[in-house]
PDB file of C-alpha atoms in Angstrom:
ATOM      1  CA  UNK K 832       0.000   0.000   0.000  1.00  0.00           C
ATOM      2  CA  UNK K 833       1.375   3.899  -0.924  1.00  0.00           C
ATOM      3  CA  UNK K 834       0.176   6.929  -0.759  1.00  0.00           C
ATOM      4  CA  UNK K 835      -0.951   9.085  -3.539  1.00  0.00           C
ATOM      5  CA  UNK K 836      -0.229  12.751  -3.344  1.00  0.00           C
ATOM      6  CA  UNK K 837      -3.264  13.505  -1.563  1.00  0.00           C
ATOM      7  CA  UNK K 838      -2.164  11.362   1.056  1.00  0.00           C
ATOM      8  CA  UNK K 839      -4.813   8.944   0.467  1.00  0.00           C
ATOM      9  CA  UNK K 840      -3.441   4.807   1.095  1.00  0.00           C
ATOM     10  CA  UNK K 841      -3.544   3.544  -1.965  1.00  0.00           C
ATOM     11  CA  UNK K 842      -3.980  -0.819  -3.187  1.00  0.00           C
ATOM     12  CA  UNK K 843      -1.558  -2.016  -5.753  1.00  0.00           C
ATOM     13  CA  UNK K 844      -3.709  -1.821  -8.407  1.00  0.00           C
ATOM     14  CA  UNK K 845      -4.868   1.930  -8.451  1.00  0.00           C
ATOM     15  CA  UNK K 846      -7.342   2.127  -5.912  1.00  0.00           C
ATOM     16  CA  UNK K 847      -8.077   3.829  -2.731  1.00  0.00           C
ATOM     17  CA  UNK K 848      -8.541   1.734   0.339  1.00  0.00           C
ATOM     18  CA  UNK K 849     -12.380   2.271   2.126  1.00  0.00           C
ATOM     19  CA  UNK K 850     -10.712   2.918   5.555  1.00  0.00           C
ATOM     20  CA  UNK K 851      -9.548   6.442   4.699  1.00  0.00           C
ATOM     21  CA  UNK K 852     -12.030   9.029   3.282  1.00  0.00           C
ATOM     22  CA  UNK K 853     -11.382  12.729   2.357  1.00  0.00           C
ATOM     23  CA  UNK K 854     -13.047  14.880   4.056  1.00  0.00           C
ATOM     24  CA  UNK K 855     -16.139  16.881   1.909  1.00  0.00           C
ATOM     25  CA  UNK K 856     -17.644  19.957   2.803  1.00  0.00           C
ATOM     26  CA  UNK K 857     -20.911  21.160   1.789  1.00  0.00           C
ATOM     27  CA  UNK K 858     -19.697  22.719  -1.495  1.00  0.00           C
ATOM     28  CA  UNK K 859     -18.537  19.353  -2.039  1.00  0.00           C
ATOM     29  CA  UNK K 860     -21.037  17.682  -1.311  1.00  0.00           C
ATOM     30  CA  UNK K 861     -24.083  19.669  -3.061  1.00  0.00           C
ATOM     31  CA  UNK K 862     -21.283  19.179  -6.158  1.00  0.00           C
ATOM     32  CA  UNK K 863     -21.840  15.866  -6.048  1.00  0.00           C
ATOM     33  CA  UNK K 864     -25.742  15.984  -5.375  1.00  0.00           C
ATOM     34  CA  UNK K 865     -25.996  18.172  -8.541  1.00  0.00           C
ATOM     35  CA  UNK K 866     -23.542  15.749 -10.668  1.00  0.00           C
ATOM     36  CA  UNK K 867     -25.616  13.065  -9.567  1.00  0.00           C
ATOM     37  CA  UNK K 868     -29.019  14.616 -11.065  1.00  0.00           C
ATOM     38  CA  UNK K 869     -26.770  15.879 -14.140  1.00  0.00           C
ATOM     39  CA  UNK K 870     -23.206  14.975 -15.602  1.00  0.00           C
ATOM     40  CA  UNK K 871     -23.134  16.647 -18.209  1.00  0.00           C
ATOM     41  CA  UNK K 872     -23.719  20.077 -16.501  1.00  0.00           C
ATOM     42  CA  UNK K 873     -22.273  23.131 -17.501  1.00  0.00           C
ATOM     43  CA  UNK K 874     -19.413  24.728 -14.788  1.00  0.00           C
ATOM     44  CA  UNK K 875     -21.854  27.522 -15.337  1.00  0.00           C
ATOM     45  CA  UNK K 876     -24.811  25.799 -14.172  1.00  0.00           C
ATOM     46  CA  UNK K 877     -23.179  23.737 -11.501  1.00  0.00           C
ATOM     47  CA  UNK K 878     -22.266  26.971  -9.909  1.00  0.00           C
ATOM     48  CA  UNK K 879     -25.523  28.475 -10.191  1.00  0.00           C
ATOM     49  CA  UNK K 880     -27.248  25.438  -8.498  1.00  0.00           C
ATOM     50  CA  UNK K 881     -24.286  25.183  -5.848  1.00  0.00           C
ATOM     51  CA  UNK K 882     -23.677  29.048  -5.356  1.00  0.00           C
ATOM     52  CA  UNK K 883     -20.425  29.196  -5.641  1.00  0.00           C
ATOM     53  CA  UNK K 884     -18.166  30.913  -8.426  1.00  0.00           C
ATOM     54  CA  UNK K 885     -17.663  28.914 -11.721  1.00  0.00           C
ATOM     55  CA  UNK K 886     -13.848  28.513 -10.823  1.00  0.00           C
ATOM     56  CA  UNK K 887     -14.563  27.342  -7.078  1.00  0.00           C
ATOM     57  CA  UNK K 888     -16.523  24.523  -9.078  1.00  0.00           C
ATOM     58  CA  UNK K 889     -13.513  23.626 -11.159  1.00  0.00           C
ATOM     59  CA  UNK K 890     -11.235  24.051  -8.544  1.00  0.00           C
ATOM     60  CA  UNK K 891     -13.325  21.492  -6.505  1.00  0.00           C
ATOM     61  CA  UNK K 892     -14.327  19.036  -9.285  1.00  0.00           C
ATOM     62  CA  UNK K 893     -10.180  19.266 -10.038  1.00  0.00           C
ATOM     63  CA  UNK K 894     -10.111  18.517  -6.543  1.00  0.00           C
ATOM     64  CA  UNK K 895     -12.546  15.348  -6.091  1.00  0.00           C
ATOM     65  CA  UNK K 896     -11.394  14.152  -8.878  1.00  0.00           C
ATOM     66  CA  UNK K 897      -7.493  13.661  -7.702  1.00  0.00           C
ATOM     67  CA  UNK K 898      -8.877  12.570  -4.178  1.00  0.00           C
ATOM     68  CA  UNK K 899     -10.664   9.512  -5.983  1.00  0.00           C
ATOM     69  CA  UNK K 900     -14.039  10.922  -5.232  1.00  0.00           C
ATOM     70  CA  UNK K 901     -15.272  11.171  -8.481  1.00  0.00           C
ATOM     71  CA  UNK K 902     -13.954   8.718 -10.870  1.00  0.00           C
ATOM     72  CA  UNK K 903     -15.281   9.661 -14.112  1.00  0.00           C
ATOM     73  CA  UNK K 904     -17.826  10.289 -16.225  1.00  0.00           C
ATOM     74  CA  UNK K 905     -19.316   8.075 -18.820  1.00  0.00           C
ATOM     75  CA  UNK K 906     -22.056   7.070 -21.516  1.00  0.00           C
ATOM     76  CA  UNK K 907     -24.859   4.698 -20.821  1.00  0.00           C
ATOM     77  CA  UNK K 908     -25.499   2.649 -23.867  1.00  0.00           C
ATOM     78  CA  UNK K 909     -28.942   1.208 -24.286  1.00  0.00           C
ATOM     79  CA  UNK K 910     -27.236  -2.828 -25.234  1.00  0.00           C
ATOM     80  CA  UNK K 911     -30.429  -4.075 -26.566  1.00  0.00           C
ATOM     81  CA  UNK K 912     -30.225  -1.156 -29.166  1.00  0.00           C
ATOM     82  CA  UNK K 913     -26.889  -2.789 -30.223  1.00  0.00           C
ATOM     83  CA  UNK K 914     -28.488  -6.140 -30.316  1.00  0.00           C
ATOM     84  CA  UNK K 915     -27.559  -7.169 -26.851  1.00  0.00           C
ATOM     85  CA  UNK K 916     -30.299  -8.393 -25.182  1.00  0.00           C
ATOM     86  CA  UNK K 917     -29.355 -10.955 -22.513  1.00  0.00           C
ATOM     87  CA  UNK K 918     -27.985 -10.072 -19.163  1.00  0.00           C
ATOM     88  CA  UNK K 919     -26.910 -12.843 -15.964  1.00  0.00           C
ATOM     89  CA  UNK K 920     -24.696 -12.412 -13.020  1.00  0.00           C
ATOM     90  CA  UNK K 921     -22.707 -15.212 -12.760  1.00  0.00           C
ATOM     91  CA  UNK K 922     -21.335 -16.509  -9.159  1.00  0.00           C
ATOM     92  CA  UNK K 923     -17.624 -17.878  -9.412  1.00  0.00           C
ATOM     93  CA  UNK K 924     -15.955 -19.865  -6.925  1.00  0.00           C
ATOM     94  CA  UNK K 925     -12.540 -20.230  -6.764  1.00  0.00           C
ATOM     95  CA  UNK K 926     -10.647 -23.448  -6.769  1.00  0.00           C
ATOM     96  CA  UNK K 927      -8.279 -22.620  -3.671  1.00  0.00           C
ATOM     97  CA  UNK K 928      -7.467 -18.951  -2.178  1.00  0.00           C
ATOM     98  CA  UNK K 929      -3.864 -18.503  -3.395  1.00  0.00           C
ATOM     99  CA  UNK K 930      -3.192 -14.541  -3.833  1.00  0.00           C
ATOM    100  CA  UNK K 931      -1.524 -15.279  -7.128  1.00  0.00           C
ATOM    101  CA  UNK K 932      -4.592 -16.958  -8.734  1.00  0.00           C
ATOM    102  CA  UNK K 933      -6.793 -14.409  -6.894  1.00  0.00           C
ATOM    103  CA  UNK K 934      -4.833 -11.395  -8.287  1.00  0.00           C
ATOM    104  CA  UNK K 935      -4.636 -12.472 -11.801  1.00  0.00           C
ATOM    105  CA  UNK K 936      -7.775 -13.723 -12.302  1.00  0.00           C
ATOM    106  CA  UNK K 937      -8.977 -10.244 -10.538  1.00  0.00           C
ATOM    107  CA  UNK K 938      -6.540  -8.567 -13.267  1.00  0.00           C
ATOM    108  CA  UNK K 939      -8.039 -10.674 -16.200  1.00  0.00           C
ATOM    109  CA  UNK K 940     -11.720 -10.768 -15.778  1.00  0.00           C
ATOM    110  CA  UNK K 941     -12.882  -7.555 -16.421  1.00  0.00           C
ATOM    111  CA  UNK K 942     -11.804  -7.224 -19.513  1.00  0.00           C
ATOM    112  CA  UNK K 943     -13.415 -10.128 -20.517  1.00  0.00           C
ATOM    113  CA  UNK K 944     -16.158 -10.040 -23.601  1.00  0.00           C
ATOM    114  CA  UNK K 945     -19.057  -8.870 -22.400  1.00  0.00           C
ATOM    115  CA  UNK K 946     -18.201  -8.335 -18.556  1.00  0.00           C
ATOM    116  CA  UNK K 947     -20.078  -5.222 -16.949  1.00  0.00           C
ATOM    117  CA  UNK K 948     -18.941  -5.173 -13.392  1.00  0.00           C
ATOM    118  CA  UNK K 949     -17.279  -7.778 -11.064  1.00  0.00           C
ATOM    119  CA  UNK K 950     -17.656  -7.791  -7.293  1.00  0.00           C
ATOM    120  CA  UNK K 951     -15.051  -9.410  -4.737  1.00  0.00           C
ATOM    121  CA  UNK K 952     -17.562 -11.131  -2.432  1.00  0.00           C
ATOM    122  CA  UNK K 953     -17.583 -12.551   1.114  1.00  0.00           C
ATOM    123  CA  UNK K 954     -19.819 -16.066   1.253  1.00  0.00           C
ATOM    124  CA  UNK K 955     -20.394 -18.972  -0.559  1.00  0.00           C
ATOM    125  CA  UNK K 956     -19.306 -17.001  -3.729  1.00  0.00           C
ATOM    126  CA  UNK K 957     -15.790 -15.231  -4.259  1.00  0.00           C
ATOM    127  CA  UNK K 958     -17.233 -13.304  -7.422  1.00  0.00           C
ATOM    128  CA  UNK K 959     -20.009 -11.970  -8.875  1.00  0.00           C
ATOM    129  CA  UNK K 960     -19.987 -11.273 -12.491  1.00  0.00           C
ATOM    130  CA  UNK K 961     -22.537  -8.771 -14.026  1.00  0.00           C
ATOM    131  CA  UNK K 962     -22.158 -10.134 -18.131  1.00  0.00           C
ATOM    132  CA  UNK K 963     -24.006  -9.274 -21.493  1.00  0.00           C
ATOM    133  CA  UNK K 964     -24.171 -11.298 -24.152  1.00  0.00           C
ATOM    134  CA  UNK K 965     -26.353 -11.420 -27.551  1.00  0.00           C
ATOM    135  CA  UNK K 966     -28.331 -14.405 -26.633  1.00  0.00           C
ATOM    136  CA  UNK K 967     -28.259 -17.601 -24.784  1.00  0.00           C
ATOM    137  CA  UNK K 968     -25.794 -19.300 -26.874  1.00  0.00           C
ATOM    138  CA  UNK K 969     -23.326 -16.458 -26.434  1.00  0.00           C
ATOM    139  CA  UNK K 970     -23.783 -16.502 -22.919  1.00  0.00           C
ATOM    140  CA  UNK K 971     -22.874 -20.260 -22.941  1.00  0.00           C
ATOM    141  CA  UNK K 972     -19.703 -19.616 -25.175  1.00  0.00           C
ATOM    142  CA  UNK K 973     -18.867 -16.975 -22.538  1.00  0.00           C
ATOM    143  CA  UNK K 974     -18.950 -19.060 -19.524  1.00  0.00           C
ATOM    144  CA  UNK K 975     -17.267 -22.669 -21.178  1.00  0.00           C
ATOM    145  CA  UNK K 976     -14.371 -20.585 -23.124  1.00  0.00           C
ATOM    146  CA  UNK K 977     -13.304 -17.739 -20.102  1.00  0.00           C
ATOM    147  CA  UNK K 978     -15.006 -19.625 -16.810  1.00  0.00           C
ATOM    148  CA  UNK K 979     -15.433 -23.280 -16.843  1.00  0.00           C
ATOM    149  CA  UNK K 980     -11.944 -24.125 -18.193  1.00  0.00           C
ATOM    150  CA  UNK K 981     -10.109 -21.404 -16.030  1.00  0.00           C
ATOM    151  CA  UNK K 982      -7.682 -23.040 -13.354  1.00  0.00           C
ATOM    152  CA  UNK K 983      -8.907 -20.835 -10.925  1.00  0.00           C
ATOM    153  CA  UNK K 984     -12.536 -21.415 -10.949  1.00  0.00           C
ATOM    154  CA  UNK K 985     -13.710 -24.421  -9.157  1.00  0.00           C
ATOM    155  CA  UNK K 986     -17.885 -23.644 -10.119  1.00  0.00           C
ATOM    156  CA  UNK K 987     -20.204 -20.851 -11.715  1.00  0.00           C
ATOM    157  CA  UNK K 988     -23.589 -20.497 -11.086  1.00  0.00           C
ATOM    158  CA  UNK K 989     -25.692 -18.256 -13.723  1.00  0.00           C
ATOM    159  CA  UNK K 990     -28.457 -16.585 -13.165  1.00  0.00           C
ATOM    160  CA  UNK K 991     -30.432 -14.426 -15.969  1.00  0.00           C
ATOM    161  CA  UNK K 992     -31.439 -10.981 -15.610  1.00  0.00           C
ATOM    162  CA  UNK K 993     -35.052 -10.200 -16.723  1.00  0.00           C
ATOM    163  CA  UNK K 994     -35.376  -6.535 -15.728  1.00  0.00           C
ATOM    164  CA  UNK K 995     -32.506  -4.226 -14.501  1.00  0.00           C
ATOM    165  CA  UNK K 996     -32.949  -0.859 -12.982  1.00  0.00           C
ATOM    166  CA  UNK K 997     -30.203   1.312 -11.389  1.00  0.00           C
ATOM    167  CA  UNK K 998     -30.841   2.577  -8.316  1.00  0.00           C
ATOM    168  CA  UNK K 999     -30.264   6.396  -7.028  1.00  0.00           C
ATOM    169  CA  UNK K1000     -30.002   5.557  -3.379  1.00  0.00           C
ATOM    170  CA  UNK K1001     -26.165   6.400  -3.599  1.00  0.00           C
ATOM    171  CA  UNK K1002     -26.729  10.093  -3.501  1.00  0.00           C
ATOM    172  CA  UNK K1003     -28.724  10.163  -0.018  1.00  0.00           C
ATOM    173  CA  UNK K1004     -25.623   9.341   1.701  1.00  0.00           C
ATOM    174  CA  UNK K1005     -23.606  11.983   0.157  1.00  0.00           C
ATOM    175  CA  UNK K1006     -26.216  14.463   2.530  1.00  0.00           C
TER     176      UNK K1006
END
């Protein structure tokens, strides 16, 4: 573990650990409330709806975004308008717990065709993978050629997704 030049502890692979958080204000956090509602939002606008001056807001956005607090911004793509219309999480279990296997098949499944998110899990499970594929037989391909045969995993378990919806709950604890 090292520390980045905000002083925040940070993993191996990029990451900042949960244990230490920066400390956010109320400009930050009403920054973060208005980000939430809109992205895209002008520095004008964020300022406006903040009340701060349009350079406090890049200052502070500069700011957030070296401390790890925000992490990016991105584009939501509809998949079933690109013809991807199946979704499943997939539980993995791991053969044994040896940090070498862990780390590089940690390293190596997210980029992974098709993978949307992967969570490290306490349980039964060591991983949950959030996957897309085109259809059932894709999804199949997906979990005999990258899972099934990988000397880490010891089982999968998939389960299809019929409706998702993403939840805004995040933002109430930014208060």
């Amino acid at each position: 573990m090292s520390r980045s030049a905000s002083g925040q502890a940070t993993r191996p692979d990029g990451g900042t650990t949960m244990a230490e958080k920066p400390e956010l204000d109320r400009v930050d956090r009403a920054l973060l409330q208005a980000l939430s509602t809109n992205a895209r939002a002008s520095g004008a606008a964020l300022a406006a709806e903040v009340g701060v001056a349009e350079s406090t807001v890049s200052l502070r956005l500069r700011r957030l975004q070296s401390l790890g607090t925000v992490r990016g911004y991105r584009v939501e793509v509809d998949l079933a308008s690109l013809g991807v219309s199946l979704q499943a999480l997939i539980a993995i279990r791991l053969v044994k717990h040896d940090r070498a296997e862990i780390d590089a098949f940690r390293q190596q499944v997210p980029h992974l065709p098709g993978v949307l998110s992967v969570y490290h899990m306490a349980g039964a499970e060591d991983y949950l993978l959030h996957v897309a594929a085109r259809d059932a037989e894709e999804l199949r391909e997906f979990v005999l050629a990258h899972l099934t045969g990988h000397p880490a995993v010891a089982h999968t378990e998939t389960n299809l997704i019929f409706e998702h919806v993403d939840g805004d709950g995040w933002n109430k604890l930014v208060g």
